[in-house]
mmCIF file of N, CA and C and ligand atoms in Angstrom:
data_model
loop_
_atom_site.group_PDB
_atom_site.id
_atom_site.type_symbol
_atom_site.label_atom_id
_atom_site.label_comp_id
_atom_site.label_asym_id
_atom_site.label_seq_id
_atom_site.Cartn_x
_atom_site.Cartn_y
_atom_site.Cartn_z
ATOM 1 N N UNK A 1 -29.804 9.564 -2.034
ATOM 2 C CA UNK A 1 -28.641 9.241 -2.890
ATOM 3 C C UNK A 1 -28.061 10.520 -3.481
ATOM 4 N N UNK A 2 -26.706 10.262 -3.714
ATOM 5 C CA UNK A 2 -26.516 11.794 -3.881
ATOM 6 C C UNK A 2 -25.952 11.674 -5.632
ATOM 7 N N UNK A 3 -26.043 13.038 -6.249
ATOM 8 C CA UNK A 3 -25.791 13.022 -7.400
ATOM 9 C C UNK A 3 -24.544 13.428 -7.948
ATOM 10 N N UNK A 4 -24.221 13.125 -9.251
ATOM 11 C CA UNK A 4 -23.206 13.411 -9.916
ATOM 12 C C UNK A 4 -22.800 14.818 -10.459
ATOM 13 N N UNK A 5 -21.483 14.935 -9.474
ATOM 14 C CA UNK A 5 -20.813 16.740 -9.971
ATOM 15 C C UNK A 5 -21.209 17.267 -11.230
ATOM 16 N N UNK A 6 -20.963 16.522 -12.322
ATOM 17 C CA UNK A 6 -20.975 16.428 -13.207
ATOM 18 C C UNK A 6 -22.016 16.873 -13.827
ATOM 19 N N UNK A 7 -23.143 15.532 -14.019
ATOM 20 C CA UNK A 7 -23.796 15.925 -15.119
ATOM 21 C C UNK A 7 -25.132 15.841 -14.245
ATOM 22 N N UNK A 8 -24.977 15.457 -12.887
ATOM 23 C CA UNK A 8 -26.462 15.364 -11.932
ATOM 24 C C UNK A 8 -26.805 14.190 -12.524
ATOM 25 N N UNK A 9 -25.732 13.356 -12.957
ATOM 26 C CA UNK A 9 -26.787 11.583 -12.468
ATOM 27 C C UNK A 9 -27.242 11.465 -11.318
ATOM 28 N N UNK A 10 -28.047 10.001 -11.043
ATOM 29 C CA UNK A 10 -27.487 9.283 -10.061
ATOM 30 C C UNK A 10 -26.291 8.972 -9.907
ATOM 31 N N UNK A 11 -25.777 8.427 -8.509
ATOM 32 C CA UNK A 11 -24.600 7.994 -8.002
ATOM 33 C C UNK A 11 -25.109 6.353 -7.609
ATOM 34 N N UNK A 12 -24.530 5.089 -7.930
ATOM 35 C CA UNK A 12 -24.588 3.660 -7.259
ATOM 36 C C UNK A 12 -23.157 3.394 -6.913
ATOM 37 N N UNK A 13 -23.454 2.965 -5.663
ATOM 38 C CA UNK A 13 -22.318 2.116 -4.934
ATOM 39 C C UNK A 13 -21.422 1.221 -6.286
ATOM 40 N N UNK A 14 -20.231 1.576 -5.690
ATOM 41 C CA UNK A 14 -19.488 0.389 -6.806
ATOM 42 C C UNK A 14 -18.234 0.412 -5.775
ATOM 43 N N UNK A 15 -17.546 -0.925 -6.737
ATOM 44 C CA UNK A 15 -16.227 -0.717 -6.614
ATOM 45 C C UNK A 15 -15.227 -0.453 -7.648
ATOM 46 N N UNK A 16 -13.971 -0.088 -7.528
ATOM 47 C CA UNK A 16 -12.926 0.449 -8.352
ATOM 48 C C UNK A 16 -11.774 0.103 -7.860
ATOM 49 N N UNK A 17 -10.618 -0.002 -8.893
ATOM 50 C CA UNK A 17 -9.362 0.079 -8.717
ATOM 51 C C UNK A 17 -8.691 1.741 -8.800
ATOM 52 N N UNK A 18 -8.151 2.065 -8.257
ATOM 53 C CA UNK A 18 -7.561 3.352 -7.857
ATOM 54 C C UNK A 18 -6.013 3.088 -7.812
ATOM 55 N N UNK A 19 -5.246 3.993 -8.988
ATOM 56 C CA UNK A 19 -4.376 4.284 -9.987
ATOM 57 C C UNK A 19 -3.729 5.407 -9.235
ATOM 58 N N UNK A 20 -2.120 5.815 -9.102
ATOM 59 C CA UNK A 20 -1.676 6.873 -8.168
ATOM 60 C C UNK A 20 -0.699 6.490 -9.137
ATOM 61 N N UNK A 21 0.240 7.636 -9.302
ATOM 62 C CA UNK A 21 1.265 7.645 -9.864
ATOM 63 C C UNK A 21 2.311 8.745 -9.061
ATOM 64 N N UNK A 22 3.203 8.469 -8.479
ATOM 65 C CA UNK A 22 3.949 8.912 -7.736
ATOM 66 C C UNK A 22 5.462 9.012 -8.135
ATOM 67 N N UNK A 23 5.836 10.268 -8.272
ATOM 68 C CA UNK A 23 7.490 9.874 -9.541
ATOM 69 C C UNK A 23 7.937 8.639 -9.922
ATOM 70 N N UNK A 24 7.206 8.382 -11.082
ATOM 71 C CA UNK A 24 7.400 7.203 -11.566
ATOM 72 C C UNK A 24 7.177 5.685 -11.229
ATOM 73 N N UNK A 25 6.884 5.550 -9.532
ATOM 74 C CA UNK A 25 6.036 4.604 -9.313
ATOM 75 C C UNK A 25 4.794 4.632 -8.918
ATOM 76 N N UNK A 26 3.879 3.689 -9.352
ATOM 77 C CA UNK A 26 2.750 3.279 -9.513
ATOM 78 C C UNK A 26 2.169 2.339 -7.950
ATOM 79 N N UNK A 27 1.007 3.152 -7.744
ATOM 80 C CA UNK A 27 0.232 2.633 -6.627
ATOM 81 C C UNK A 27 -0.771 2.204 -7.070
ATOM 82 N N UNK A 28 -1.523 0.612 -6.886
ATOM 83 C CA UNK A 28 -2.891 0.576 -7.122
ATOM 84 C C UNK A 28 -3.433 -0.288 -6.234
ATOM 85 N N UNK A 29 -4.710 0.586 -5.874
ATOM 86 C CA UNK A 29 -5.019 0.196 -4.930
ATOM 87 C C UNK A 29 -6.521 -0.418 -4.799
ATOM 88 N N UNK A 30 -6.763 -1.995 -5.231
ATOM 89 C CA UNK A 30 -8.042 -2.743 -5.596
ATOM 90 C C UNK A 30 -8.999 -2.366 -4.646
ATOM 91 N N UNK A 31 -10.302 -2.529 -5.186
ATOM 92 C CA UNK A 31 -11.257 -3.117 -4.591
ATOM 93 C C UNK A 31 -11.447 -1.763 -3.636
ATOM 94 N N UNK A 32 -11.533 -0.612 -4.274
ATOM 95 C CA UNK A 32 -11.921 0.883 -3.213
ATOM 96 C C UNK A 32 -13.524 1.077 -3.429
ATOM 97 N N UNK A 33 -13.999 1.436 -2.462
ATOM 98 C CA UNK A 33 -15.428 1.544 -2.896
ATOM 99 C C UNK A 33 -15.960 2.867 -3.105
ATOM 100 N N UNK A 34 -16.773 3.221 -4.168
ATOM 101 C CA UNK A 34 -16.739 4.354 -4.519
ATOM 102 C C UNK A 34 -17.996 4.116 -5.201
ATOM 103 N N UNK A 35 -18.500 5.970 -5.496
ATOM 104 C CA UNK A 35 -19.715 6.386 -5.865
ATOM 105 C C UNK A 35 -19.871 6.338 -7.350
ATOM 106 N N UNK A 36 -20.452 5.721 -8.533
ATOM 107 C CA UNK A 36 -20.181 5.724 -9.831
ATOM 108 C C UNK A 36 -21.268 6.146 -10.329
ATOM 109 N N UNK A 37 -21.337 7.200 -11.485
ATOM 110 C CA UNK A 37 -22.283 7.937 -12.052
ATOM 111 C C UNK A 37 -23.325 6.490 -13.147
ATOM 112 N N UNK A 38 -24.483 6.543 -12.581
ATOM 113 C CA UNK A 38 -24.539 5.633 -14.134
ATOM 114 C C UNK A 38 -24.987 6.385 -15.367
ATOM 115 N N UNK A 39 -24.608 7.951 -15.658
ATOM 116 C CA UNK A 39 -24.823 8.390 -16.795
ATOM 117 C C UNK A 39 -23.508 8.276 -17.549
ATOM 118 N N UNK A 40 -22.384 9.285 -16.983
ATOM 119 C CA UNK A 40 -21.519 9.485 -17.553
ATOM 120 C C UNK A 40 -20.274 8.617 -16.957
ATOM 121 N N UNK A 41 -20.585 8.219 -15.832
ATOM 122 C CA UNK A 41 -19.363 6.894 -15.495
ATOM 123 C C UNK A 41 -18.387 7.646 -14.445
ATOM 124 N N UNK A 42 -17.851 9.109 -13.930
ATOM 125 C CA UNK A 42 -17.879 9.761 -13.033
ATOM 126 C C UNK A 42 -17.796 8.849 -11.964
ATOM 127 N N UNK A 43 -16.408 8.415 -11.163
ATOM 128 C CA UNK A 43 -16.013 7.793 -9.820
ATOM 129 C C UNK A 43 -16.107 9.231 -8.745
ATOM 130 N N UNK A 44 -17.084 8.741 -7.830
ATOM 131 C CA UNK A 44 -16.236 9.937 -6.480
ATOM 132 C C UNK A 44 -16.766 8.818 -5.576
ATOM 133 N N UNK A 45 -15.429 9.335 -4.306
ATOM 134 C CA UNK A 45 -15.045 8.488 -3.401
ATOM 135 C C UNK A 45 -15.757 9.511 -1.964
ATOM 136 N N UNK A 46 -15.849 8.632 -0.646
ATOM 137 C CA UNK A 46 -16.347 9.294 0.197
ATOM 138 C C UNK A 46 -15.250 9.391 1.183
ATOM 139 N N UNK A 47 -15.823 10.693 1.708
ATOM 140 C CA UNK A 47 -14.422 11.289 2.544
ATOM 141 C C UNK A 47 -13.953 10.525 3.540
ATOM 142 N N UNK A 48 -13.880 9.274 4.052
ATOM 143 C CA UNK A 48 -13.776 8.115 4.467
ATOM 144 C C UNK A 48 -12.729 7.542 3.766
ATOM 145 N N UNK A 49 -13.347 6.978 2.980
ATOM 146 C CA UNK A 49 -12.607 6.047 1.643
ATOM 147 C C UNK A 49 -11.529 6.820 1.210
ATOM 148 N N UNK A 50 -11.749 8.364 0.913
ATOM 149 C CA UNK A 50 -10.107 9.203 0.550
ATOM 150 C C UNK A 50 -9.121 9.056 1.111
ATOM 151 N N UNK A 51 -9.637 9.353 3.117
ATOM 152 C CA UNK A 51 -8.743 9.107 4.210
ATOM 153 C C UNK A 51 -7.936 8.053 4.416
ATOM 154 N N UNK A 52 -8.827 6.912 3.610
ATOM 155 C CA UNK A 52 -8.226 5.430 4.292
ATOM 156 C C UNK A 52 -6.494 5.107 3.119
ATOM 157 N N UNK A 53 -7.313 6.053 1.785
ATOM 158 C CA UNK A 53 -6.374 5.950 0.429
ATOM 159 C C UNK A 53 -5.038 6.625 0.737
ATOM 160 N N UNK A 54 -5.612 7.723 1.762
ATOM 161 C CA UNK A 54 -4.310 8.514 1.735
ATOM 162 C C UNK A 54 -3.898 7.797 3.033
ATOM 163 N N UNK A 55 -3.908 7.020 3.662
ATOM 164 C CA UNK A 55 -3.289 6.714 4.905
ATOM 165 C C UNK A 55 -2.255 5.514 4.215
ATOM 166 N N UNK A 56 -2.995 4.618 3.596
ATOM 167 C CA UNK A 56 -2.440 3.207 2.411
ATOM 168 C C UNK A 56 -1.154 4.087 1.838
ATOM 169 N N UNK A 57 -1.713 5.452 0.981
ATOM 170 C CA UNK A 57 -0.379 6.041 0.365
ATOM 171 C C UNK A 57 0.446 6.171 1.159
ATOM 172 N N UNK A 58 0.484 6.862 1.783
ATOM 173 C CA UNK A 58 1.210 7.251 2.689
ATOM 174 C C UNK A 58 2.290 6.109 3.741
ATOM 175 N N UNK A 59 1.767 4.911 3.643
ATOM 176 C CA UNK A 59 2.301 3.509 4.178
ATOM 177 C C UNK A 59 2.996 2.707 2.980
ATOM 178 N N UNK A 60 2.795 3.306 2.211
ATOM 179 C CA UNK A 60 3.427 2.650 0.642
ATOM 180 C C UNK A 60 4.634 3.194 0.682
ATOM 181 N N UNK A 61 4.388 4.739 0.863
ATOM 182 C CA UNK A 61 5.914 5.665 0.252
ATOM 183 C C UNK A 61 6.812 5.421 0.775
ATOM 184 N N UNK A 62 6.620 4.446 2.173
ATOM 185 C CA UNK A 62 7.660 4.807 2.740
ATOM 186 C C UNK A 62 8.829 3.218 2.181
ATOM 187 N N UNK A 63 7.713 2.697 1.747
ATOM 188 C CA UNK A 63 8.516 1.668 0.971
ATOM 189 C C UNK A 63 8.525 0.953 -0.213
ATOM 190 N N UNK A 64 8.687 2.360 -1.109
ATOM 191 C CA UNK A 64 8.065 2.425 -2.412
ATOM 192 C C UNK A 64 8.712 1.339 -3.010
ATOM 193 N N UNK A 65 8.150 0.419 -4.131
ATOM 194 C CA UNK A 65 8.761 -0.071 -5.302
ATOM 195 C C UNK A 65 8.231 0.644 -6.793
ATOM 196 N N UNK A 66 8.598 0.102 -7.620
ATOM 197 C CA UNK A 66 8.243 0.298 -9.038
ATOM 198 C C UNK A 66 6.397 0.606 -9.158
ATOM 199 N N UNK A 67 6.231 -0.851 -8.549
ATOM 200 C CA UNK A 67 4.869 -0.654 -8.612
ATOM 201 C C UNK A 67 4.319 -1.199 -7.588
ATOM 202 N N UNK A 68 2.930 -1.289 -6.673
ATOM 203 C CA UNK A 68 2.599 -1.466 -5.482
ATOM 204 C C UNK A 68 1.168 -1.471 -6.174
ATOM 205 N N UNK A 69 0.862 -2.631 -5.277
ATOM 206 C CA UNK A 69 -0.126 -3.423 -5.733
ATOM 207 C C UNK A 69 -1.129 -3.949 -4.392
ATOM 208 N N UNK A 70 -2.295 -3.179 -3.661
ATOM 209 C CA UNK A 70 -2.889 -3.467 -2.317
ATOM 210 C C UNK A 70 -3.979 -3.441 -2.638
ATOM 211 N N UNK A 71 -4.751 -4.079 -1.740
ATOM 212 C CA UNK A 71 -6.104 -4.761 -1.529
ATOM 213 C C UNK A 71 -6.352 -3.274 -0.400
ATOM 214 N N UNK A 72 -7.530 -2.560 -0.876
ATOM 215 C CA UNK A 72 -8.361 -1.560 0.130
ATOM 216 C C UNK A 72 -8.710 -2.051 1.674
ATOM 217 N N UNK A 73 -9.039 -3.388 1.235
ATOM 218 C CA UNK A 73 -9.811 -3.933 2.511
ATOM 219 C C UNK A 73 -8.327 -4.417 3.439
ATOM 220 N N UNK A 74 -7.034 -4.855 3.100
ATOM 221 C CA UNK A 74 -6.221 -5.195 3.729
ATOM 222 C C UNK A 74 -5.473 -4.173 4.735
HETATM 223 ZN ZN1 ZN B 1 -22.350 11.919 -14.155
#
């Protein structure tokens, strides 16, 4: 298991909502799965999971609204 940048917790599997703010509109993107510190609370994502975020962004911009609202797994 790998540890936290931070403060060298542990890291447990979780999930998260993931928050982007892009001139003024808002991306969020549920249900991302990610590494969570259980000392200090510290989200990191695996270089997988970044790729998939930035591919989602990247499929958003092109038809941005105000706010955008996606399921990870969709
Ligand atoms: Zn930590």
């Amino acid at each position: 298991m790998d540890k936290c940048f931070f403060c060298k917790g542990s890291l447990e599997n979780g999930m998260t909502n993931y928050m982007l703010d892009i001139d003024g509109h808002f991306i969020i993107i549920k249900n991302v799965p990610c590494h969570k510190c259980s000392q200090c609370g510290e989200v990191s994502y695996s270089g997988d999971t970044v790729a998939k975020i930035e591919k989602i962004v990247e499929s958003l911009k092109k038809a941005l609204t105000e706010v955008a609202i996606v399921d990870f797994v969709a």
